[in-house]
Short mmCIF file of C-alpha atoms and ligand atoms in Angstrom, two decimals:
data_model
loop_
_atom_site.label_atom_id
_atom_site.label_comp_id
_atom_site.label_asym_id
_atom_site.label_seq_id
_atom_site.Cartn_x
_atom_site.Cartn_y
_atom_site.Cartn_z
CA MET A 1440 0.00 0.00 0.00
CA GLY A 1441 2.67 2.41 1.08
CA GLU A 1442 4.88 1.53 -1.87
CA LYS A 1443 2.07 1.91 -4.31
CA ARG A 1444 1.26 5.34 -2.94
CA GLU A 1445 4.79 6.54 -3.37
CA GLY A 1446 4.75 5.42 -7.00
CA ARG A 1447 1.83 7.71 -7.77
CA SER A 1448 2.31 11.33 -8.53
CA ARG A 1449 1.54 13.76 -5.76
CA ASP A 1450 -1.38 15.20 -7.70
CA GLU A 1451 -2.96 11.83 -8.09
CA ALA A 1452 -2.54 11.04 -4.44
CA GLU A 1453 -4.11 14.33 -3.53
CA ARG A 1454 -7.04 13.80 -5.81
CA ARG A 1455 -7.53 10.38 -4.29
CA GLU A 1456 -7.39 11.90 -0.85
CA GLY A 1457 -9.89 14.53 -1.83
CA GLY A 1458 -12.47 11.83 -2.40
CA LEU A 1459 -15.28 10.76 -0.18
CA HIS A 1460 -13.11 8.73 2.10
CA VAL A 1461 -11.80 11.94 3.62
CA LEU A 1462 -15.25 12.34 5.09
CA GLY A 1463 -15.03 8.84 6.48
CA ALA A 1464 -11.66 9.59 8.02
CA ILE A 1465 -12.93 12.79 9.58
CA TRP A 1466 -15.92 10.98 10.99
CA GLY A 1467 -13.60 8.34 12.42
CA GLY A 1468 -11.56 11.07 14.07
CA PHE A 1469 -14.62 12.60 15.67
CA ALA A 1470 -15.77 9.21 16.95
CA THR A 1471 -12.35 8.53 18.44
CA THR A 1472 -12.12 11.81 20.28
CA LEU A 1473 -15.67 11.40 21.57
CA LYS A 1474 -14.78 7.97 22.88
CA HIS A 1475 -11.80 9.45 24.68
CA LEU A 1476 -14.01 12.07 26.30
CA PHE A 1477 -15.66 9.34 28.36
CA ARG A 1478 -12.49 7.55 29.36
CA ARG A 1479 -10.90 8.00 32.75
CA PRO A 1480 -7.97 10.40 32.58
CA ILE A 1481 -4.69 8.58 32.92
CA THR A 1482 -2.93 11.50 34.58
CA GLN A 1483 -1.40 10.78 37.95
CA GLN A 1484 -2.01 13.74 40.24
CA TYR A 1485 1.55 14.32 41.33
CA PRO A 1486 1.80 15.58 44.88
CA GLU A 1487 -0.99 13.29 46.03
CA VAL A 1488 -0.03 10.26 43.98
CA ARG A 1489 3.70 9.58 43.87
CA ARG A 1490 4.48 6.77 41.56
CA SER A 1491 7.63 4.90 42.38
CA LEU A 1492 10.15 5.43 39.66
CA PRO A 1493 12.22 2.59 38.23
CA GLU A 1494 15.36 1.71 40.14
CA ARG A 1495 17.56 3.12 37.42
CA ALA A 1496 15.78 6.45 37.11
CA ARG A 1497 18.28 9.28 37.16
CA GLY A 1498 17.84 11.63 40.09
CA ARG A 1499 19.80 12.84 43.11
CA ILE A 1500 23.39 11.60 43.12
CA ILE A 1501 24.93 9.66 46.02
CA LEU A 1502 28.42 8.44 46.90
CA THR A 1503 28.23 4.84 48.01
CA ARG A 1504 30.43 2.67 50.21
CA ASP A 1505 31.96 -0.70 49.41
CA PRO A 1506 30.72 -3.87 51.14
CA LYS A 1507 33.27 -3.39 53.90
CA GLY A 1508 31.93 0.04 54.69
CA ASP A 1509 34.78 2.10 53.29
CA GLU A 1510 34.22 4.96 50.93
CA ARG A 1511 34.34 3.68 47.39
CA CYS A 1512 35.45 6.92 45.76
CA VAL A 1513 39.17 7.11 45.05
CA ALA A 1514 39.06 10.67 43.77
CA CYS A 1515 40.17 9.71 40.29
CA GLU A 1516 38.39 12.72 38.77
CA LEU A 1517 36.93 10.62 35.95
CA CYS A 1518 33.41 11.67 36.80
CA SER A 1519 34.46 15.26 36.94
CA ALA A 1520 36.17 14.95 33.57
CA VAL A 1521 33.24 13.31 31.84
CA CYS A 1522 30.59 15.58 33.28
CA PRO A 1523 29.26 17.61 30.34
CA VAL A 1524 28.40 20.59 32.51
CA SER A 1525 31.45 20.35 34.77
CA CYS A 1526 29.49 20.36 37.98
CA ILE A 1527 31.64 17.92 39.99
CA SER A 1528 34.72 19.10 41.80
CA MET A 1529 36.87 17.42 44.42
CA GLN A 1530 40.23 17.41 46.14
CA ALA A 1531 42.15 14.12 46.19
CA ALA A 1532 44.03 12.95 49.29
CA GLN A 1533 45.79 9.78 50.38
CA ARG A 1534 45.30 7.79 53.52
CA GLU A 1535 48.13 6.30 55.53
CA ASP A 1536 47.59 2.87 53.96
CA GLY A 1537 48.00 4.40 50.53
CA ARG A 1538 44.35 4.40 49.64
CA ARG A 1539 43.13 7.51 47.91
CA TYR A 1540 39.97 9.31 48.90
CA ALA A 1541 38.28 12.63 48.29
CA LEU A 1542 39.14 15.24 50.86
CA TRP A 1543 36.10 17.16 49.75
CA PHE A 1544 33.67 16.34 47.00
CA ARG A 1545 31.12 18.73 45.70
CA ILE A 1546 28.32 18.47 43.14
CA ASN A 1547 26.52 21.55 41.99
CA PHE A 1548 23.00 20.28 41.42
CA ALA A 1549 21.97 23.62 40.06
CA ARG A 1550 23.97 22.69 36.99
CA CYS A 1551 23.71 18.93 36.94
CA ILE A 1552 21.57 17.68 34.08
CA PHE A 1553 21.25 14.16 35.50
CA CYS A 1554 22.71 12.59 32.41
CA GLY A 1555 24.27 9.75 34.35
CA LEU A 1556 27.61 9.93 32.57
CA CYS A 1557 29.46 10.24 35.88
CA GLU A 1558 27.97 6.96 37.02
CA GLU A 1559 29.04 5.32 33.79
CA ALA A 1560 32.55 6.65 34.05
CA CYS A 1561 33.19 5.77 37.66
CA PRO A 1562 35.58 2.79 37.96
CA THR A 1563 34.66 2.10 41.58
CA LEU A 1564 30.87 2.37 41.29
CA ALA A 1565 31.08 5.05 43.95
CA ILE A 1566 28.96 7.72 42.31
CA GLN A 1567 25.42 6.61 41.56
CA LEU A 1568 22.16 8.24 40.62
CA THR A 1569 19.01 7.52 42.62
CA PRO A 1570 15.33 7.81 41.67
CA ASP A 1571 14.81 10.67 44.12
CA PHE A 1572 14.12 13.87 42.19
CA GLU A 1573 12.51 16.13 44.75
CA MET A 1574 15.33 18.49 45.60
CA ILE A 1575 13.66 21.86 45.44
CA LYS A 1576 15.51 24.71 47.08
CA ALA A 1577 14.68 28.38 47.26
CA ASP A 1578 18.31 29.40 46.94
CA PRO A 1579 20.50 27.91 44.20
CA LEU A 1580 23.42 27.93 46.61
CA ASP A 1581 21.60 25.33 48.66
CA LEU A 1582 21.92 23.02 45.70
CA LEU A 1583 25.66 22.74 46.25
CA TYR A 1584 25.90 19.31 47.82
CA GLU A 1585 29.02 18.61 49.82
CA LYS A 1586 30.53 15.22 50.53
CA GLU A 1587 28.57 14.85 53.78
CA ASP A 1588 25.32 15.33 51.86
CA LEU A 1589 26.30 12.89 49.15
CA LEU A 1590 27.90 10.08 51.12
CA VAL A 1591 25.51 7.31 52.14
CA ASP A 1592 25.85 4.27 54.32
CA HIS A 1593 25.09 1.58 51.80
CA CYS A 1594 26.37 0.09 48.58
CA GLY A 1595 23.70 1.45 46.27
CA LYS A 1596 22.76 -0.61 43.27
CA ASN A 1597 25.73 -2.98 43.46
CA THR A 1598 26.24 -4.78 46.75
CA TYR A 1599 29.34 -6.87 46.04
CA TYR A 1600 31.82 -4.93 43.93
CA ASP A 1601 34.90 -3.83 45.81
CA TYR A 1602 37.38 -1.97 43.70
CA GLN A 1603 40.16 -2.17 46.25
CA GLU A 1604 39.79 -5.94 46.49
CA HIS A 1605 39.87 -6.16 42.73
CA CYS A 1606 42.92 -4.01 42.14
CA GLY A 1607 44.61 -3.81 45.52
CA THR A 1608 46.17 -0.83 47.10
CA GLY A 1609 49.77 0.20 47.20
CA GLU A 1610 52.14 1.64 44.65
CA LYS A 1611 52.11 0.87 40.97
CA GLY A 1612 53.78 -2.43 40.16
CA MET A 1613 53.53 -3.68 43.74
CA ARG A 1614 49.98 -4.95 43.76
CA PRO A 1615 49.42 -8.68 43.95
CA GLY A 1616 48.64 -10.25 40.62
CA GLU A 1617 49.48 -7.10 38.66
CA LEU A 1618 50.94 -7.56 35.19
CA PRO A 1619 54.29 -5.95 34.46
CA PRO A 1620 53.89 -2.52 32.92
CA VAL A 1621 53.74 -2.37 29.16
CA ASP A 1622 56.72 -0.84 27.47
CA PRO A 1623 55.30 0.90 24.41
CA LYS A 1624 58.70 1.04 22.70
CA THR A 1625 58.98 -2.71 22.44
CA ASN A 1626 55.82 -2.79 20.45
CA LEU A 1627 57.45 -0.81 17.67
CA PRO A 1628 58.62 -2.78 14.64
CA MET B 1151 -38.95 61.03 30.80
CA GLU B 1152 -39.67 58.48 28.13
CA LEU B 1153 -36.25 58.93 26.72
CA LEU B 1154 -34.64 58.72 30.15
CA THR B 1155 -36.24 55.41 31.05
CA TYR B 1156 -35.34 54.13 27.62
CA LEU B 1157 -31.72 55.13 28.08
CA ALA B 1158 -31.60 53.70 31.60
CA LEU B 1159 -33.06 50.40 30.41
CA MET B 1160 -30.67 50.35 27.49
CA GLY B 1161 -27.71 51.01 29.73
CA LEU B 1162 -28.73 48.37 32.25
CA LYS B 1163 -29.19 45.83 29.54
CA SER B 1164 -25.85 46.64 27.93
CA ILE B 1165 -24.03 46.36 31.22
CA ALA B 1166 -25.75 43.08 32.06
CA VAL B 1167 -24.96 41.61 28.67
CA LEU B 1168 -21.39 42.87 28.75
CA GLY B 1169 -20.82 41.45 32.22
CA PHE B 1170 -22.35 38.16 31.21
CA LEU B 1171 -20.25 38.04 28.04
CA LEU B 1172 -16.98 38.67 29.86
CA PHE B 1173 -17.89 36.12 32.50
CA ALA B 1174 -18.96 33.59 29.90
CA ALA B 1175 -15.85 34.15 27.81
CA SER B 1176 -13.50 33.61 30.73
CA TYR B 1177 -15.31 30.47 31.81
CA LEU B 1178 -15.46 29.30 28.23
CA VAL B 1179 -11.67 29.32 28.30
CA LEU B 1180 -11.75 27.13 31.38
CA GLY B 1181 -14.39 24.90 29.84
CA GLU B 1182 -12.38 24.54 26.68
CA ARG B 1183 -9.22 23.66 28.57
CA LYS B 1184 -11.08 21.11 30.69
CA LEU B 1185 -12.87 19.56 27.75
CA LEU B 1186 -9.77 19.47 25.60
CA ALA B 1187 -8.00 17.78 28.48
CA ARG B 1188 -10.71 15.15 28.77
CA PHE B 1189 -10.58 14.62 25.01
CA GLN B 1190 -6.90 13.90 25.50
CA VAL B 1191 -7.50 11.72 28.58
CA ARG B 1192 -6.04 14.33 30.94
CA TYR B 1193 -7.63 16.28 33.80
CA GLY B 1194 -7.01 19.85 32.74
CA PRO B 1195 -6.72 22.72 35.21
CA ASN B 1196 -7.89 21.47 38.60
CA ARG B 1197 -5.66 23.20 41.12
CA ALA B 1198 -7.06 26.74 41.49
CA GLY B 1199 -10.15 26.32 43.62
CA PRO B 1200 -12.53 23.38 43.50
CA TRP B 1201 -12.39 21.73 40.06
CA GLY B 1202 -10.16 24.58 38.95
CA LEU B 1203 -13.08 27.00 39.03
CA LEU B 1204 -10.88 29.91 40.07
CA GLN B 1205 -8.52 29.36 37.15
CA PRO B 1206 -9.98 32.22 35.02
CA ILE B 1207 -9.43 34.62 37.92
CA ALA B 1208 -5.87 33.43 38.36
CA ASP B 1209 -5.28 33.84 34.65
CA MET B 1210 -6.74 37.32 34.70
CA ILE B 1211 -4.53 38.40 37.57
CA LYS B 1212 -1.55 36.98 35.77
CA LEU B 1213 -2.38 38.77 32.53
CA LEU B 1214 -2.98 42.07 34.34
CA ALA B 1215 0.24 41.82 36.31
CA LYS B 1216 2.41 41.01 33.31
CA GLU B 1217 4.56 43.66 31.77
CA ASP B 1218 3.03 45.28 28.72
CA ILE B 1219 5.83 45.20 26.19
CA VAL B 1220 5.86 47.25 23.01
CA PRO B 1221 8.69 45.93 20.89
CA GLN B 1222 11.33 48.24 19.52
CA GLY B 1223 10.55 49.26 15.96
CA ALA B 1224 6.85 48.61 16.37
CA ASP B 1225 4.36 51.10 15.06
CA ARG B 1226 3.30 52.18 18.50
CA LYS B 1227 -0.14 53.59 17.83
CA LEU B 1228 -1.34 50.77 15.65
CA PHE B 1229 0.25 48.25 17.95
CA LEU B 1230 -1.74 49.53 20.89
CA LEU B 1231 -4.93 49.88 18.86
CA ALA B 1232 -5.08 46.46 17.23
CA PRO B 1233 -6.05 44.25 20.19
CA ALA B 1234 -8.72 46.70 21.27
CA LEU B 1235 -10.17 46.51 17.76
CA VAL B 1236 -10.43 42.74 17.93
CA ALA B 1237 -12.06 42.75 21.35
CA THR B 1238 -14.48 45.59 20.65
CA THR B 1239 -15.72 44.24 17.33
CA ALA B 1240 -16.32 40.87 18.93
CA LEU B 1241 -18.20 42.40 21.85
CA LEU B 1242 -20.14 44.76 19.60
CA SER B 1243 -21.32 42.04 17.29
CA PHE B 1244 -23.01 40.29 20.19
CA GLY B 1245 -25.13 43.39 20.59
CA ALA B 1246 -27.27 42.39 17.63
CA VAL B 1247 -27.73 38.79 18.70
CA PRO B 1248 -31.16 38.32 20.29
CA TRP B 1249 -31.28 35.98 23.23
CA GLY B 1250 -34.90 35.95 24.26
CA PRO B 1251 -38.44 36.90 23.29
CA GLU B 1252 -39.86 40.35 23.88
CA LEU B 1253 -40.90 40.97 27.44
CA VAL B 1254 -43.73 43.26 28.37
CA LEU B 1255 -42.99 44.98 31.67
CA GLY B 1256 -45.38 47.65 32.86
CA GLY B 1257 -46.76 48.32 29.42
CA ARG B 1258 -43.24 48.71 28.03
CA LYS B 1259 -41.81 46.30 25.51
CA ILE B 1260 -38.32 45.10 26.33
CA GLU B 1261 -36.68 43.26 23.49
CA GLY B 1262 -34.43 40.32 24.28
CA ALA B 1263 -31.34 41.78 22.68
CA VAL B 1264 -29.13 44.77 23.30
CA ALA B 1265 -30.31 46.20 20.01
CA ASP B 1266 -32.76 44.53 17.71
CA VAL B 1267 -31.23 45.75 14.46
CA GLN B 1268 -33.41 45.30 11.38
CA VAL B 1269 -30.42 44.12 9.37
CA GLY B 1270 -28.76 42.38 12.31
CA LEU B 1271 -27.17 39.75 10.14
CA LEU B 1272 -25.37 42.31 7.98
CA TYR B 1273 -24.26 44.15 11.08
CA ILE B 1274 -22.72 41.02 12.55
CA PHE B 1275 -20.97 40.27 9.27
CA ALA B 1276 -19.65 43.81 9.12
CA MET B 1277 -18.28 43.57 12.65
CA SER B 1278 -16.62 40.23 12.08
CA SER B 1279 -15.02 41.55 8.89
CA LEU B 1280 -13.74 44.54 10.80
CA SER B 1281 -12.10 42.33 13.36
CA VAL B 1282 -9.70 41.09 10.73
CA TYR B 1283 -8.28 44.61 10.66
CA GLY B 1284 -7.22 44.12 14.24
CA ILE B 1285 -5.27 41.07 13.22
CA ALA B 1286 -3.79 42.57 10.09
CA LEU B 1287 -2.82 45.79 11.87
CA GLY B 1288 -1.48 43.99 14.91
CA GLY B 1289 0.66 41.76 12.78
CA TRP B 1290 1.88 44.64 10.66
CA ALA B 1291 2.59 46.97 13.55
CA SER B 1292 4.57 44.38 15.48
CA ASN B 1293 7.40 44.67 12.98
CA SER B 1294 8.18 41.00 13.27
CA LYS B 1295 8.26 38.54 10.43
CA TYR B 1296 6.14 35.95 12.24
CA SER B 1297 3.48 38.46 13.11
CA LEU B 1298 3.45 39.80 9.57
CA LEU B 1299 3.09 36.33 8.08
CA GLY B 1300 0.27 35.61 10.48
CA ALA B 1301 -1.45 38.86 9.58
CA VAL B 1302 -1.13 38.22 5.84
CA ARG B 1303 -2.56 34.77 6.28
CA GLY B 1304 -5.39 36.19 8.34
CA ALA B 1305 -6.29 38.67 5.61
CA ALA B 1306 -6.05 36.11 2.82
CA GLN B 1307 -8.15 33.66 4.78
CA MET B 1308 -10.76 36.30 5.41
CA ILE B 1309 -11.04 37.05 1.70
CA SER B 1310 -11.52 33.41 0.76
CA TYR B 1311 -14.07 32.64 3.45
CA GLU B 1312 -16.14 35.77 3.74
CA ILE B 1313 -17.96 35.03 0.48
CA SER B 1314 -19.08 31.55 1.36
CA LEU B 1315 -19.86 32.76 4.85
CA GLY B 1316 -22.29 35.31 3.48
CA LEU B 1317 -23.67 33.05 0.75
CA SER B 1318 -24.21 30.16 3.12
CA LEU B 1319 -26.71 32.24 5.07
CA ALA B 1320 -28.50 33.58 2.01
CA PRO B 1321 -30.87 30.57 1.82
CA ILE B 1322 -31.89 31.19 5.42
CA VAL B 1323 -32.63 34.79 4.63
CA MET B 1324 -34.61 33.67 1.58
CA LEU B 1325 -36.59 31.19 3.65
CA SER B 1326 -37.42 33.62 6.39
CA GLY B 1327 -37.61 36.71 4.23
CA SER B 1328 -35.81 38.87 6.74
CA PHE B 1329 -32.36 40.04 7.78
CA SER B 1330 -33.41 40.53 11.36
CA LEU B 1331 -32.29 37.71 13.59
CA ARG B 1332 -35.44 38.05 15.65
CA GLU B 1333 -37.68 37.49 12.66
CA ILE B 1334 -35.51 34.60 11.52
CA VAL B 1335 -36.05 32.96 14.88
CA GLU B 1336 -39.77 33.63 14.69
CA ALA B 1337 -39.83 31.94 11.29
CA GLN B 1338 -38.53 28.73 12.90
CA GLU B 1339 -41.59 28.27 15.04
CA LYS B 1340 -42.30 24.84 13.56
CA VAL B 1341 -39.02 23.45 12.24
CA PRO B 1342 -35.52 24.80 12.93
CA PHE B 1343 -33.74 25.77 9.72
CA GLY B 1344 -30.89 23.42 10.61
CA LEU B 1345 -33.12 20.52 9.57
CA ILE B 1346 -34.31 22.16 6.35
CA GLN B 1347 -30.87 23.43 5.38
CA PRO B 1348 -28.19 21.07 6.70
CA VAL B 1349 -25.88 21.98 3.82
CA SER B 1350 -26.16 25.60 4.73
CA LEU B 1351 -25.40 24.76 8.35
CA PHE B 1352 -22.29 22.83 7.34
CA LEU B 1353 -21.12 25.61 5.02
CA PHE B 1354 -21.71 28.28 7.61
CA LEU B 1355 -19.95 26.40 10.40
CA THR B 1356 -16.96 25.68 8.20
CA SER B 1357 -16.58 29.24 6.96
CA ALA B 1358 -17.24 30.65 10.40
CA LEU B 1359 -14.50 28.49 11.85
CA ALA B 1360 -12.18 30.07 9.31
CA GLU B 1361 -13.58 33.50 10.09
CA ILE B 1362 -12.87 33.27 13.80
CA LYS B 1363 -9.58 31.51 13.10
CA ARG B 1364 -9.97 28.36 15.07
CA ILE B 1365 -8.51 24.97 14.41
CA PRO B 1366 -8.50 23.58 11.73
CA PHE B 1367 -8.21 27.06 10.20
CA ASP B 1368 -5.93 28.70 12.75
CA LEU B 1369 -3.23 29.42 10.20
CA PRO B 1370 -2.78 33.05 11.29
CA GLU B 1371 -1.50 31.88 14.67
CA ALA B 1372 -0.13 28.47 13.73
CA GLU B 1373 2.08 27.89 16.76
CA ASN B 1374 4.41 25.40 15.20
CA GLU B 1375 5.27 27.53 12.20
CA LEU B 1376 4.76 31.12 13.30
CA VAL B 1377 5.46 31.07 17.06
CA ALA B 1378 2.06 32.64 17.77
CA GLY B 1379 1.31 34.36 14.48
CA TYR B 1380 -0.12 37.83 14.64
CA HIS B 1381 0.05 38.09 18.44
CA THR B 1382 3.63 36.86 18.81
CA GLU B 1383 4.82 40.20 20.13
CA TYR B 1384 1.92 40.89 22.44
CA SER B 1385 2.07 40.40 26.16
CA GLY B 1386 0.02 41.06 29.25
CA MET B 1387 -3.45 42.48 28.91
CA ARG B 1388 -3.07 43.26 25.23
CA PHE B 1389 -2.60 39.62 24.52
CA GLY B 1390 -5.52 39.10 26.87
CA LEU B 1391 -7.68 41.27 24.62
CA PHE B 1392 -6.89 39.14 21.57
CA PHE B 1393 -7.73 36.13 23.66
CA LEU B 1394 -10.96 37.66 24.89
CA GLY B 1395 -11.90 38.55 21.32
CA GLU B 1396 -11.42 34.98 20.23
CA TYR B 1397 -13.65 33.57 22.93
CA VAL B 1398 -16.34 36.22 22.61
CA ASN B 1399 -16.33 35.37 18.92
CA ILE B 1400 -17.07 31.78 19.79
CA ILE B 1401 -20.05 32.91 21.83
CA VAL B 1402 -21.23 35.19 19.03
CA LEU B 1403 -20.89 32.35 16.56
CA GLY B 1404 -22.79 30.13 18.95
CA GLY B 1405 -25.53 32.75 19.20
CA VAL B 1406 -25.75 33.18 15.44
CA VAL B 1407 -25.90 29.45 14.79
CA ALA B 1408 -28.47 29.03 17.53
CA ASN B 1409 -30.62 31.78 16.06
CA MET B 1410 -30.19 30.91 12.41
CA PHE B 1411 -30.30 27.12 12.51
CA LEU B 1412 -31.37 25.80 15.87
CA GLY B 1413 -34.45 27.86 16.54
CA GLY B 1414 -32.99 30.43 18.88
CA TRP B 1415 -34.60 30.61 22.28
CA LYS B 1416 -37.53 28.48 21.22
CA GLY B 1417 -37.91 25.08 22.82
CA PRO B 1418 -40.30 23.10 24.94
CA LEU B 1419 -40.57 23.24 28.74
CA LEU B 1420 -37.47 25.21 29.69
CA PRO B 1421 -37.48 29.02 29.82
CA PRO B 1422 -36.39 30.72 26.57
CA LEU B 1423 -33.16 32.18 27.92
CA LEU B 1424 -32.05 28.76 29.14
CA TRP B 1425 -32.74 27.25 25.74
CA PHE B 1426 -30.64 29.91 24.12
CA VAL B 1427 -27.74 29.30 26.52
CA ILE B 1428 -27.98 25.55 26.01
CA LYS B 1429 -27.85 25.97 22.25
CA VAL B 1430 -24.89 28.34 22.40
CA LEU B 1431 -23.06 25.94 24.68
CA ALA B 1432 -23.81 23.08 22.32
CA VAL B 1433 -22.21 24.99 19.46
CA ALA B 1434 -19.24 25.87 21.66
CA PHE B 1435 -18.88 22.22 22.59
CA PHE B 1436 -18.89 21.32 18.93
CA LEU B 1437 -16.14 23.86 18.24
CA ILE B 1438 -14.03 22.40 21.03
CA TRP B 1439 -14.68 18.93 19.73
CA VAL B 1440 -13.50 20.04 16.31
CA ARG B 1441 -10.40 21.49 17.90
CA ALA B 1442 -9.67 18.22 19.66
CA THR B 1443 -10.11 16.24 16.47
CA LEU B 1444 -8.98 17.95 13.31
CA PRO B 1445 -5.42 18.87 12.39
CA ARG B 1446 -4.60 22.27 10.94
CA LEU B 1447 -5.01 22.53 7.20
CA ARG B 1448 -2.09 23.45 5.00
CA TYR B 1449 -2.32 26.86 3.42
CA ASP B 1450 -3.07 25.63 -0.10
CA GLN B 1451 -5.58 23.11 1.22
CA LEU B 1452 -7.37 25.92 2.99
CA MET B 1453 -7.57 27.93 -0.22
CA HIS B 1454 -8.73 24.90 -2.19
CA LEU B 1455 -11.42 24.16 0.33
CA GLY B 1456 -12.60 27.75 0.34
CA TRP B 1457 -12.67 28.49 -3.36
CA LYS B 1458 -13.25 25.07 -4.91
CA LEU B 1459 -15.63 23.44 -2.49
CA LEU B 1460 -17.37 25.86 -0.15
CA LEU B 1461 -17.98 28.66 -2.64
CA PRO B 1462 -19.54 26.52 -5.42
CA LEU B 1463 -21.54 24.58 -2.88
CA SER B 1464 -22.95 27.69 -1.31
CA VAL B 1465 -23.84 29.21 -4.68
CA LEU B 1466 -25.52 25.96 -5.65
CA ASN B 1467 -27.39 25.95 -2.38
CA VAL B 1468 -28.65 29.47 -2.98
CA ILE B 1469 -29.81 28.60 -6.50
CA LEU B 1470 -31.55 25.41 -5.41
CA THR B 1471 -33.28 27.13 -2.53
CA GLY B 1472 -34.37 29.90 -4.84
CA ALA B 1473 -35.72 27.38 -7.34
CA VAL B 1474 -37.64 25.51 -4.67
CA LEU B 1475 -39.03 28.72 -3.26
CA ALA B 1476 -40.05 29.87 -6.72
CA ALA B 1477 -41.73 26.55 -7.49
CA TRP B 1478 -43.60 26.33 -4.19
CA PRO B 1479 -44.06 29.86 -2.94
CA LYS B 1480 -44.43 30.25 0.80
CA SER B 1481 -46.67 27.54 2.08
S1 SF4 C 1931 24.67 13.31 36.06
FE1 SF4 C 1931 25.73 14.22 34.33
S2 SF4 C 1931 25.62 16.40 34.75
FE2 SF4 C 1931 25.13 15.39 36.67
S3 SF4 C 1931 27.08 15.25 37.74
FE3 SF4 C 1931 26.82 13.35 36.59
S4 SF4 C 1931 27.88 13.72 34.65
FE4 SF4 C 1931 27.55 15.71 35.63
S1 SF4 C 1932 33.11 9.16 42.14
FE1 SF4 C 1932 34.03 7.57 40.93
S2 SF4 C 1932 34.72 8.63 39.08
FE2 SF4 C 1932 34.33 10.22 40.59
S3 SF4 C 1932 36.24 10.59 41.55
FE3 SF4 C 1932 35.21 9.09 42.80
S4 SF4 C 1932 35.95 7.14 42.04
FE4 SF4 C 1932 36.44 8.67 40.47
#
């Protein structure tokens, strides 16, 4: 049907459309809208009815902990680098045992577009988006969330991944099971 | 003394009708939004007051409080004049629409219309043609390409639809033998003209939709091509006046259709005024239904429809009616 139509000239198609069946189509349209008039509206009245959003809905951002209870974030700045609106900033620091962490970590939710790229970029699964979207503030400055506001006491969506376990701590080349560093020059012909 | 009472009565009636019109227009907006919402399986405005009944008041406050912007490079005088023209012509044309039978109060006849003009029909046509000036001037004076395009479309549309608009009512005038809306209503004592002249009703409704620029003929303000067409540059109460004009026009159209085709205020059981209101509301409901159903026509389609379908049909209708009337003179 569709192919045949395209083969015809536009004039012909228009003449065909100008026929009686336009009236039928219009009548069908009127019947449809009238039917809809007597249907129950499907709107959910927001403040009264709060539908639960899917688990992966992108809302307020949290910083999660690993299964042992340590902060997951190693202040690698990947989230900050990937963020299209540059709303994440942090200061890296190192603990005595060599593990890195964020001295302070700040997300400016006034700029965040909840794209979720930070979550995708994070190697430790530390930064995650939650379905909570109700963060209305009268003053945009109140939308600057500090580390205390972001850090939570659970693992978020992934309850078993532990980056430190996976890669170990300590200096480069000293971690258990680590491959020797690649020497790019030996790859040359 | 006679003159004084006459003037007082006249003034009272005008104020009552004006107040009712403004009230009706603002609640028509609410009704349209609610109905459109239900047509689209939504709720529509329901936050301001119970069932959203205070929404028109909220809208009015908003419109009044908004800044009234006159764009740079606009023709100031015309720019300020245009919306008033649209609103006044719409309000004025309702003046000739009768809404009830003559009342006799203390030996004094009170006619159920602001003014029972002998050529009421022509007067209404004249007013509705004048209102297009408001649109053309507003669009021109805004000094914006979207407004200008909207205004040009409005004028062109008016030219192509005015003829069939007038001709579509000619058979009714021939049947009733009068231009006065009151006498036309009286002539429908037995059968409403809508049953005798369904073609005329269809033609008139179609051309009138184009005349008051509603979907599917809202090309002058086609949002998705022209931002808002002729009133793109208007804000605040001036935009409100355009808006008011549009909705008063719907009521006027409802009144004209009720009087010309549906038997005016005549009907069994209920009081005449109520019948009139019911009929006007029925027409308004139909217009909203049309808006919820039909897509906007393309510009060339609109012209085709006007010149190639509506005009010949209405001429044919006039000729046929004339022939029938000549063959069987007034029975
Ligand atoms: S969700 Fe997007 S915008 Fe928001 S912090 Fe993450 S990367 Fe930046
Ligand atoms: S949240 Fe993730 S990506 Fe961002 S700095 Fe911390 S570890 Fe790196």
